[in-house]
């Protein structure tokens, strides 16, 4: 009952008008001219609409099934996965040395959005493979890379990340999975991992598990953790598959959503593992992938909201109910379409202005990753480190809220599974939880990222916002943007000051406001994005762009965000400034 | 995996300390002394914990099944329903003339909360019966009352409300179900109704459908609508059951939640119906029940949040993860419980302060209904009319948000169905939609209720808030409450002024802010409730109450609400004051 069309025009606007990729000076970006990027996005859009989207509800309804230790993915997933591999989509931004196409990460991000919008659960199989690929690419030996990467680039083999155990998720220092060194340099891995997405399935010949475990001699807590490669099937010297490694599925979870992806309990019973990166430095190896993985989850937040929005918009235009209070619009029909009603508009504009802002932030974030990787730009690395918890936490919170709002437009039909809106809500919910629950993102932001390198990156961020506002000083048309952004940035600085002044005495005074700060900064980021988008749109209009309506719509959508969402910054600041007292007033027993 | 304990102490505080029921001067309230109300609530709590709550997840997992036109409710529902009947719980606040116990509505509300928290889907069978009972009680002939009410009071027969059709929900003027008058004074009802909760099931001997349909001669739109009693089985003169009426289940819906309740498509194929109330005045008959039905849904909003909160609190106390940054708390364990972390506290305090505030508002609302019914108090009727869309819309929005926050505390486990938190979220979602979607509540509030009787009721509300603040002027301890409440009330008045000044020229200027106004007023209402609760708690402490911690906790919880939630009023006002322009800027085609 749902449909999806890739928002190619909006993406092109970001790449060509806002990020101006060909002029950005990032190696590889010079090839991203408008014709090329449009061709890639349109082709991805076809795969998404024709192949992935029709399987989205199938995956939700059928789900994955575990029988005799084998997981069957939903009907149609196998041929669709084959089509993705054949089209080269799994290799898009991978290293050409291992069979990748070597496109910049920003292109992988744009295409990724399209696939996630069409079918989030399905796209996780290759998304997780990409994460494991990146870890091996960054930390593997030459032999490991040669052994695993080509097969992972093609998705003949898929990958997983194994962190969580039944008694520990956030607090990985507690983990119990053991790695015992063997005479041949390998390790025997023993323990139980839970919540392993794509942990077992029938889409690939082999599955490469990356597993956090404790090897002897590493000490207590997270210090003693190492990262291991544990293939489902051992790989022979000639690359052929050998014996089955003793890692088995205990069960697959019955979840609220993303039914098309198998979330597994994996039992490692002395499975053979190979150290990836340095011994006892597994956490560091994990963290180098964190920005990418969390950016990917932040993308899921708005990508699912985009799909929900497209359908809600269709419904709002089709469904006849009530009359426009300012005068009948649909004179030949029994009622006007929902979209005439101001409260429906409010709802749709909330969705539209969020999704487009979040897309801009995510694409910008991806370009920072490219800048770091391709130019070794430390400032870009510091900035994306600061933005990552915001992109992950803020965008998944809001993305979920927007999916709920999209569902609301359907009235009672939104609650009926057949219409597909419930799935968007249920699927979007997980993004707030996994890859570090959003409270942990807030903690990372306030407890760590603000102070990284002596606060250098957040200061650079403020300078960037200031410079952006200053650059448009002479353009009155930009005032609704720059004024709201300036105010919000000031409020964010004030919140930062509050943390500094009070957090030293009592860390809880800062931590009690961490969640609000994440949202406050999220609005500042989206305000910055809308300022840039508005300027790009005005520039295009000034240059006599053909599609006036498109650019005028961008500006109006941005003005909505500035007028109706940026005032949330004052609320977040007010909450932050209440400090620890209201939050911590009760003894635990008094609850 | 979930549990539920009735919050008897909190309810007693509201009834005895805040509403001071025995001194309220409402007929019937004089019997509600502390011993009596505690006994009723504790007994209801036992039924809830022992009988209803264990069936909550069963109902969710098994759901209802339609086979050969017969709907089977989940295992265990039949004996549980029998136990409810036997305990007299279905008759609690019904008219003694028809077998009811005649307790005030406020007691029915308190007991209702307990049952809804324990098992929302199950409780709908009797909840809808109560709605149909009220309609017949208010509008039926003596014969109709004698025929139907005793059986409905006992729930030997259950009831339904049939409004929605496939093409119309909110806009009932479009409905197509026909009522053809017969020679004997009855009508033949033909048409299709959808989303009929408890439309068919195996818990009762008979089902009494109340059906909106169009009889000839009523004119266009909602004016032509009448309300009909359509029994599943015809009732013979001696009260025995006769022929099956041709109303059949087309299908039961596969929904996001409340799986334990059968949501039916009902096909009326010339079914025999009897006019209830006046011909062509069916909408009016419906509206007299609306306050009660919407109050009931507003109750669901916070009642499900209460259940989710109780479980989240348990988890936060049990789950060991990370360390208190201000110093280790659980010195003998590997980590501290989640509840030491400020962001977990923020989350729990959000839930606690909302649920307790919403409960106070709902009980107060119920007492206004009692005041109207038992004393014919027109001011109380006007006030509850004004409050109803707020109770329904604000409380179900926030109740859902709080269930989502409760789920978040569980991390990944919150997403796994087995843990039960997903069900709370999925169940709570419907309350924002049915009985008038929340956007319609906002429209009702701003487009109708503010102006009812020349704005008399909203003015009375403002006066009441003012008087409340003034009454505590001399008590410095009340300042955190009265100051926040005064400010919020001023902001609400300012929003009202904006509507008046701009809405005449352009109704969209008011309607674009309607949703924000509903939330703004929701906070003012909860601020008023917390002010009253704080005063009651201080009074108890001053009088040397034994359980100091209980009353101090109330005050601290209230201070949290005032400090961290009331500032949302400024945000809502800021949005309202942007008027129609940002919301209506785009042409429908530009989306």
GROMACS .gro file of N, CA, C and O in nm, chain B residues 266-299:
model
  136
  857UNK      N    1  -1.799  -0.406   1.006
  857UNK     CA    2  -1.934  -0.463   1.025
  857UNK      C    3  -2.021  -0.429   0.905
  857UNK      O    4  -2.030  -0.312   0.864
  858UNK      N    5  -2.082  -0.531   0.849
  858UNK     CA    6  -2.173  -0.511   0.736
  858UNK      C    7  -2.317  -0.524   0.782
  858UNK      O    8  -2.357  -0.627   0.837
  859UNK      N    9  -2.391  -0.419   0.762
  859UNK     CA   10  -2.534  -0.419   0.797
  859UNK      C   11  -2.614  -0.441   0.668
  859UNK      O   12  -2.610  -0.359   0.577
  860UNK      N   13  -2.683  -0.555   0.664
  860UNK     CA   14  -2.758  -0.590   0.542
  860UNK      C   15  -2.907  -0.590   0.571
  860UNK      O   16  -2.970  -0.693   0.583
  861UNK      N   17  -2.962  -0.470   0.586
  861UNK     CA   18  -3.102  -0.460   0.621
  861UNK      C   19  -3.128  -0.507   0.763
  861UNK      O   20  -3.231  -0.569   0.792
  862UNK      N   21  -3.033  -0.478   0.851
  862UNK     CA   22  -3.049  -0.517   0.992
  862UNK      C   23  -3.157  -0.431   1.059
  862UNK      O   24  -3.172  -0.313   1.026
  863UNK      N   25  -3.229  -0.492   1.149
  863UNK     CA   26  -3.334  -0.418   1.219
  863UNK      C   27  -3.273  -0.327   1.325
  863UNK      O   28  -3.194  -0.371   1.408
  864UNK      N   29  -3.310  -0.199   1.317
  864UNK     CA   30  -3.261  -0.102   1.414
  864UNK      C   31  -3.375  -0.022   1.474
  864UNK      O   32  -3.483  -0.011   1.414
  865UNK      N   33  -3.350   0.029   1.593
  865UNK     CA   34  -3.452   0.108   1.662
  865UNK      C   35  -3.396   0.246   1.691
  865UNK      O   36  -3.284   0.258   1.745
  866UNK      N   37  -3.473   0.346   1.655
  866UNK     CA   38  -3.428   0.484   1.675
  866UNK      C   39  -3.396   0.509   1.822
  866UNK      O   40  -3.476   0.477   1.909
  867UNK      N   41  -3.278   0.568   1.846
  867UNK     CA   42  -3.242   0.607   1.983
  867UNK      C   43  -3.239   0.759   1.987
  867UNK      O   44  -3.163   0.823   1.914
  868UNK      N   45  -3.320   0.817   2.072
  868UNK     CA   46  -3.331   0.962   2.075
  868UNK      C   47  -3.414   1.012   1.958
  868UNK      O   48  -3.490   0.938   1.897
  869UNK      N   49  -3.393   1.140   1.926
  869UNK     CA   50  -3.477   1.201   1.822
  869UNK      C   51  -3.426   1.172   1.681
  869UNK      O   52  -3.306   1.163   1.658
  870UNK      N   53  -3.522   1.165   1.589
  870UNK     CA   54  -3.488   1.146   1.448
  870UNK      C   55  -3.407   1.266   1.398
  870UNK      O   56  -3.438   1.381   1.431
  871UNK      N   57  -3.306   1.237   1.319
  871UNK     CA   58  -3.220   1.340   1.258
  871UNK      C   59  -3.138   1.418   1.361
  871UNK      O   60  -3.080   1.520   1.329
  872UNK      N   61  -3.138   1.371   1.483
  872UNK     CA   62  -3.056   1.441   1.584
  872UNK      C   63  -2.954   1.345   1.647
  872UNK      O   64  -2.923   1.353   1.767
  873UNK      N   65  -2.908   1.254   1.563
  873UNK     CA   66  -2.814   1.154   1.611
  873UNK      C   67  -2.682   1.213   1.655
  873UNK      O   68  -2.618   1.164   1.749
  874UNK      N   69  -2.637   1.320   1.587
  874UNK     CA   70  -2.508   1.380   1.622
  874UNK      C   71  -2.516   1.438   1.762
  874UNK      O   72  -2.421   1.427   1.840
  875UNK      N   73  -2.630   1.499   1.793
  875UNK     CA   74  -2.644   1.557   1.926
  875UNK      C   75  -2.639   1.448   2.033
  875UNK      O   76  -2.573   1.463   2.136
  876UNK      N   77  -2.705   1.336   2.003
  876UNK     CA   78  -2.703   1.224   2.098
  876UNK      C   79  -2.560   1.173   2.116
  876UNK      O   80  -2.518   1.140   2.228
  877UNK      N   81  -2.487   1.169   2.005
  877UNK     CA   82  -2.347   1.126   2.014
  877UNK      C   83  -2.267   1.222   2.102
  877UNK      O   84  -2.184   1.182   2.182
  878UNK      N   85  -2.291   1.351   2.080
  878UNK     CA   86  -2.209   1.450   2.149
  878UNK      C   87  -2.229   1.450   2.299
  878UNK      O   88  -2.137   1.484   2.374
  879UNK      N   89  -2.346   1.413   2.344
  879UNK     CA   90  -2.366   1.411   2.489
  879UNK      C   91  -2.277   1.306   2.556
  879UNK      O   92  -2.249   1.314   2.674
  880UNK      N   93  -2.237   1.207   2.477
  880UNK     CA   94  -2.148   1.105   2.535
  880UNK      C   95  -2.002   1.138   2.514
  880UNK      O   96  -1.915   1.072   2.570
  881UNK      N   97  -1.976   1.236   2.430
  881UNK     CA   98  -1.840   1.262   2.386
  881UNK      C   99  -1.746   1.294   2.501
  881UNK      O  100  -1.634   1.245   2.506
  882UNK      N  101  -1.790   1.380   2.592
  882UNK     CA  102  -1.702   1.417   2.703
  882UNK      C  103  -1.656   1.293   2.779
  882UNK      O  104  -1.538   1.279   2.810
  883UNK      N  105  -1.752   1.205   2.806
  883UNK     CA  106  -1.717   1.085   2.881
  883UNK      C  107  -1.623   0.996   2.802
  883UNK      O  108  -1.522   0.947   2.854
  884UNK      N  109  -1.653   0.975   2.674
  884UNK     CA  110  -1.572   0.886   2.592
  884UNK      C  111  -1.431   0.941   2.575
  884UNK      O  112  -1.333   0.869   2.582
  885UNK      N  113  -1.422   1.072   2.554
  885UNK     CA  114  -1.291   1.132   2.532
  885UNK      C  115  -1.210   1.139   2.661
  885UNK      O  116  -1.088   1.124   2.659
  886UNK      N  117  -1.279   1.161   2.771
  886UNK     CA  118  -1.210   1.153   2.899
  886UNK      C  119  -1.153   1.013   2.918
  886UNK      O  120  -1.040   0.996   2.966
  887UNK      N  121  -1.230   0.913   2.876
  887UNK     CA  122  -1.185   0.775   2.887
  887UNK      C  123  -1.061   0.748   2.804
  887UNK      O  124  -0.971   0.673   2.845
  888UNK      N  125  -1.053   0.809   2.687
  888UNK     CA  126  -0.935   0.789   2.602
  888UNK      C  127  -0.816   0.868   2.658
  888UNK      O  128  -0.703   0.819   2.660
  889UNK      N  129  -0.844   0.987   2.709
  889UNK     CA  130  -0.737   1.063   2.774
  889UNK      C  131  -0.680   0.986   2.893
  889UNK      O  132  -0.560   0.991   2.920
  890UNK      N  133  -0.768   0.914   2.960
  890UNK     CA  134  -0.724   0.828   3.069
  890UNK      C  135  -0.634   0.717   3.017
  890UNK      O  136  -0.530   0.686   3.077
   0.00000   0.00000   0.00000
